[in-house]
mmCIF file of C-alpha atoms in Angstrom:
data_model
loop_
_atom_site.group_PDB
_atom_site.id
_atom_site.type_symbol
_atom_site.label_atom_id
_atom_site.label_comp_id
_atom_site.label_asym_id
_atom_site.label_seq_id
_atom_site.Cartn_x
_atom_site.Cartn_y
_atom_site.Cartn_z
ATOM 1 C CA UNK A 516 11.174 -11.261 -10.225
ATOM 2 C CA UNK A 517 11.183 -7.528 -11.694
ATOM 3 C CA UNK A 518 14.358 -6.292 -12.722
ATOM 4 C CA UNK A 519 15.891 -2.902 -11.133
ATOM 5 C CA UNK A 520 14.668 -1.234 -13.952
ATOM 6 C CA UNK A 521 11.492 -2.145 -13.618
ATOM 7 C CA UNK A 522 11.004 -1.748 -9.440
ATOM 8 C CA UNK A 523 12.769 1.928 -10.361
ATOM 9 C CA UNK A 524 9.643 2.199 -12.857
ATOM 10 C CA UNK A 525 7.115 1.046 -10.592
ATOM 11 C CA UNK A 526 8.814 3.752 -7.634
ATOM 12 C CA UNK A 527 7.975 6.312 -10.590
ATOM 13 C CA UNK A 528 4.796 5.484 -11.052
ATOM 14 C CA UNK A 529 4.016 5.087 -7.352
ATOM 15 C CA UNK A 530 5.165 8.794 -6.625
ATOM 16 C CA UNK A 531 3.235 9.964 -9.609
ATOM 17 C CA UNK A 532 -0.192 8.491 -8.497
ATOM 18 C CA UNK A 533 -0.319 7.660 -4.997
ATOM 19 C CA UNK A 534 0.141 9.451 -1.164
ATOM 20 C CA UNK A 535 0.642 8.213 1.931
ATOM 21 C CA UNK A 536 -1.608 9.635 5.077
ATOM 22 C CA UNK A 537 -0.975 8.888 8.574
ATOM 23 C CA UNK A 538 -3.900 7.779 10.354
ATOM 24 C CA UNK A 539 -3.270 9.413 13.797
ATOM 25 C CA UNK A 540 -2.231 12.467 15.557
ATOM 26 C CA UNK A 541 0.939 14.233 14.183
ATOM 27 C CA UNK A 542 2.437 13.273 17.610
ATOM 28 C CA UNK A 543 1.200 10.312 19.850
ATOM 29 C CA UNK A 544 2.299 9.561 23.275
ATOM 30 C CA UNK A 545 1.493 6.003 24.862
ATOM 31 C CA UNK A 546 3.212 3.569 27.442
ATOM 32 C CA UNK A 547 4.652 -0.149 25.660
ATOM 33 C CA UNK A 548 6.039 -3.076 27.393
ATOM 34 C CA UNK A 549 6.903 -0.299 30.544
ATOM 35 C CA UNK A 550 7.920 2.542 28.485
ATOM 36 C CA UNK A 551 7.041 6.518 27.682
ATOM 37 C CA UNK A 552 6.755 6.300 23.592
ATOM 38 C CA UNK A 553 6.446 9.325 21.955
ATOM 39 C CA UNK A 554 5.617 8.856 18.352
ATOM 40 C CA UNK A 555 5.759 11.730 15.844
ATOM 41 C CA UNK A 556 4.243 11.526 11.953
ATOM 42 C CA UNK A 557 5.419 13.655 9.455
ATOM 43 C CA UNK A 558 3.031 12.603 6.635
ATOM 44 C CA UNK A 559 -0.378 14.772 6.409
ATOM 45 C CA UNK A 560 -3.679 12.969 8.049
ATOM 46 C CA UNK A 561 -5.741 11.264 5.621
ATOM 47 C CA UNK A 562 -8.499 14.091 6.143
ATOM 48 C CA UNK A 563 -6.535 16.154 4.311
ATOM 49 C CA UNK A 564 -6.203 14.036 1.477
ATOM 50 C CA UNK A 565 -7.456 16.057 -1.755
ATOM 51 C CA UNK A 566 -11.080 14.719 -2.991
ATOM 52 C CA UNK A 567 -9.213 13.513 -6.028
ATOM 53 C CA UNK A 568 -7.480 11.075 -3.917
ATOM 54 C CA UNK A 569 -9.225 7.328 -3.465
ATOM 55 C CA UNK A 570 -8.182 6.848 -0.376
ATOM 56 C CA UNK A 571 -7.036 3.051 0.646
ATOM 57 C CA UNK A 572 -6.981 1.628 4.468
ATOM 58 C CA UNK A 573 -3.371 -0.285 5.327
ATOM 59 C CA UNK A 574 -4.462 -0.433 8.670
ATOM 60 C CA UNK A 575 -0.849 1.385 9.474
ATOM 61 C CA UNK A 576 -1.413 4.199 6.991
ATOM 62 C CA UNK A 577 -3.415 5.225 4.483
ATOM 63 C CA UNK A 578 -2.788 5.496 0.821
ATOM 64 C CA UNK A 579 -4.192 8.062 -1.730
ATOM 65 C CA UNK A 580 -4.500 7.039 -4.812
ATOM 66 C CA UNK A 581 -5.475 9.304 -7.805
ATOM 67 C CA UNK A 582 -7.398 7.402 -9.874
ATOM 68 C CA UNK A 583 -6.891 9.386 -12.994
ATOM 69 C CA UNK A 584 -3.231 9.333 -12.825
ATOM 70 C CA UNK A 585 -3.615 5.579 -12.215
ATOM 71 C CA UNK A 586 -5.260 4.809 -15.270
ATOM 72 C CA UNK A 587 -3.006 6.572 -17.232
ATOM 73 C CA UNK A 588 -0.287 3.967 -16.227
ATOM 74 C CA UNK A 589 -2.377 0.785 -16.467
ATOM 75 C CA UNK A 590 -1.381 -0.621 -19.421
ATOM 76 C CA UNK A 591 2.374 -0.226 -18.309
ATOM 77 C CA UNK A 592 1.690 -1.273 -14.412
ATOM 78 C CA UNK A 593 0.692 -4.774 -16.107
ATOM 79 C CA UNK A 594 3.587 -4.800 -18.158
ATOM 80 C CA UNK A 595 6.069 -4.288 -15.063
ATOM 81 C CA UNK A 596 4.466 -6.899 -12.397
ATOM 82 C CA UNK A 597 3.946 -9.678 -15.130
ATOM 83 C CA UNK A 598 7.153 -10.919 -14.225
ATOM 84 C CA UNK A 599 6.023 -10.780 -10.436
ATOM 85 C CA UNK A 600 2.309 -12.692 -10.990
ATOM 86 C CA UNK A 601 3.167 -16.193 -9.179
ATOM 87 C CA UNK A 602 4.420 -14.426 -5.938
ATOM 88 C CA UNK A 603 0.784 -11.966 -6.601
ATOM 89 C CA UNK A 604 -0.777 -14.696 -7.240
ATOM 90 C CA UNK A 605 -0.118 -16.596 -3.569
ATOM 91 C CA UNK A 606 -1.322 -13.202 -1.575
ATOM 92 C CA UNK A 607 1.729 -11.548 -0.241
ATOM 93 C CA UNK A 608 2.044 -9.042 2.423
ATOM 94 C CA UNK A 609 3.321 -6.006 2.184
ATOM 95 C CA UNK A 610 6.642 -7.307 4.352
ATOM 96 C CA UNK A 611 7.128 -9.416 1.218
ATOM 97 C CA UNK A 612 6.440 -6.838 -1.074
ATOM 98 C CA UNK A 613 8.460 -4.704 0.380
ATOM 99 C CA UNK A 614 11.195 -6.579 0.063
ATOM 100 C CA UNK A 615 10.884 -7.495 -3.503
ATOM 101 C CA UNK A 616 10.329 -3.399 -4.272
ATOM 102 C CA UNK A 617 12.606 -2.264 -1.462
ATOM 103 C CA UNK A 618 10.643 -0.384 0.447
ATOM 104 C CA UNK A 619 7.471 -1.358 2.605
ATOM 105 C CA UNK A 620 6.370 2.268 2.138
ATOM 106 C CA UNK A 621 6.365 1.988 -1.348
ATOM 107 C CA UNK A 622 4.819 -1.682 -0.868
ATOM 108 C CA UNK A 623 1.650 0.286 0.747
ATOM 109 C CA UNK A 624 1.467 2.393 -2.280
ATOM 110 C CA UNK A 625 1.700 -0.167 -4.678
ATOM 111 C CA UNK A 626 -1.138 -2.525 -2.714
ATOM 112 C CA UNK A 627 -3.676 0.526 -3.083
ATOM 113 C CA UNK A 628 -2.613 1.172 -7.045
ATOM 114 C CA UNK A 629 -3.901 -2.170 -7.817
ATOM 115 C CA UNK A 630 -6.842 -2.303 -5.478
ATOM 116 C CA UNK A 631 -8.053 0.650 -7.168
ATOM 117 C CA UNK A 632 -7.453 -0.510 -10.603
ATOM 118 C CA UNK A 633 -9.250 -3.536 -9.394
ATOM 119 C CA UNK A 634 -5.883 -5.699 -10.031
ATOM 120 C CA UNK A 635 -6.340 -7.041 -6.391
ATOM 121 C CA UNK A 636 -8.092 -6.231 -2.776
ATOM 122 C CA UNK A 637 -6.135 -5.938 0.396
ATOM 123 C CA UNK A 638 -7.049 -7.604 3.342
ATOM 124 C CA UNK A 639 -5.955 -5.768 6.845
ATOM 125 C CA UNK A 640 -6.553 -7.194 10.129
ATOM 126 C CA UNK A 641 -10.138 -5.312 10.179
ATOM 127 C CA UNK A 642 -11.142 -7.791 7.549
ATOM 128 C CA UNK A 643 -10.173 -10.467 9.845
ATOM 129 C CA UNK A 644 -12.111 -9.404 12.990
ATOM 130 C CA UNK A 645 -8.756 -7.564 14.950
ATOM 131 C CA UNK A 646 -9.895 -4.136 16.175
ATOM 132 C CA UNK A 647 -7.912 -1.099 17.599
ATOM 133 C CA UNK A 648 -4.280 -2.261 19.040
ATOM 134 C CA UNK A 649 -4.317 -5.712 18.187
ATOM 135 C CA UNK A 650 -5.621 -4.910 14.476
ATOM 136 C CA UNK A 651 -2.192 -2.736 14.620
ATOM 137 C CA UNK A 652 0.123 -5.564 16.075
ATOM 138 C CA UNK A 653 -1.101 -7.916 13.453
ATOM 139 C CA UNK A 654 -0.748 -5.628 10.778
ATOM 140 C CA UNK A 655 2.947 -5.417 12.113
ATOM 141 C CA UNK A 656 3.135 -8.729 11.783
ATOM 142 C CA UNK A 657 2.422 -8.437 7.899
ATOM 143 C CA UNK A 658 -1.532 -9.431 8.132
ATOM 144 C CA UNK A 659 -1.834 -6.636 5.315
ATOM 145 C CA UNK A 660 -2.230 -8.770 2.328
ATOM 146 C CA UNK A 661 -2.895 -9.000 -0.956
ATOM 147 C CA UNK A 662 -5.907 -11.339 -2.277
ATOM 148 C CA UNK A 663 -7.536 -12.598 -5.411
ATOM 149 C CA UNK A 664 -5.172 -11.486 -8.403
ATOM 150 C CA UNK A 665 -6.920 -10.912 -11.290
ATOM 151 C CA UNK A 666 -4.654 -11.236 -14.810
ATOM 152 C CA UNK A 667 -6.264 -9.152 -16.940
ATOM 153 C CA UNK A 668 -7.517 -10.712 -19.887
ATOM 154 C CA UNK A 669 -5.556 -9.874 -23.148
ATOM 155 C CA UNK A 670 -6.691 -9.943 -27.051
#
């Protein structure tokens, strides 16, 4: 497991480089199970992430990444999750993540860091033929995973 030092890196390095974007309408109003939801998002819509910004689908959200920025930590990203490669290595979700990092937030962000640096791809409920709603329940359920770790190579 990563030390509190380390996950209070990794939350460093996660503000530095990466966004989250909301997907929907700032405020969305629907009926569940009987009852008049009214959501409202604070975060900015992914359309107005800037064209620096790679940005990742979470199914629930969106993550920018800037891929500059990103690089710039690589090296050190490795060092901190080297301690964390056998749970990486078995495909966790962000529910999992989140609770290692202590935030599922900040689980998103870290899921798109390493599929951009190519540490890792996510796999959402889209990738698993759920569409619309039910692609958003089972993402709820923690079908946002990670998949194939790759340990870089060292010499």
């Amino acid at each position: 497991m990563m030390t509190d030092i380390q996950i209070h890196r990794l939350h460093a390095i996660l503000v530095d480089c990466t966004r989250q974007y909301r997907l929907h309408e700032k405020i969305v109003e629907r009926d569940v199970n009987g009852m008049h939801v009214i959501t409202y998002e604070a975060l900015p819509h992914a359309s107005e992430a800037p064209p620096e910004h790679t940005v990742v689908n979470c199914t629930l959200l969106n993550v920018g990444v800037h891929r500059d920025r990103a690089e710039s930590h690589r090296a050190e990203l490795r060092q901190l999750i080297a301690p964390f490669e056998p749970v990486l290595e078995l495909g966790p979700s962000f529910i999992t993540l989140g609770a290692a990092i202590g935030d599922q937030g900040a689980a998103f962000q870290f899921m798109a860091l390493g599929h951009v640096l190519g540490f890792w791809r996510i796999v959402t409920p889209e990738d698993l033929g759920f569409t619309g709603e039910k692609a958003e329940q089972a993402a709820g359920l923690g079908y946002v995973m990670l998949a194939g770790y790759q340990r870089e190579e060292t010499s």
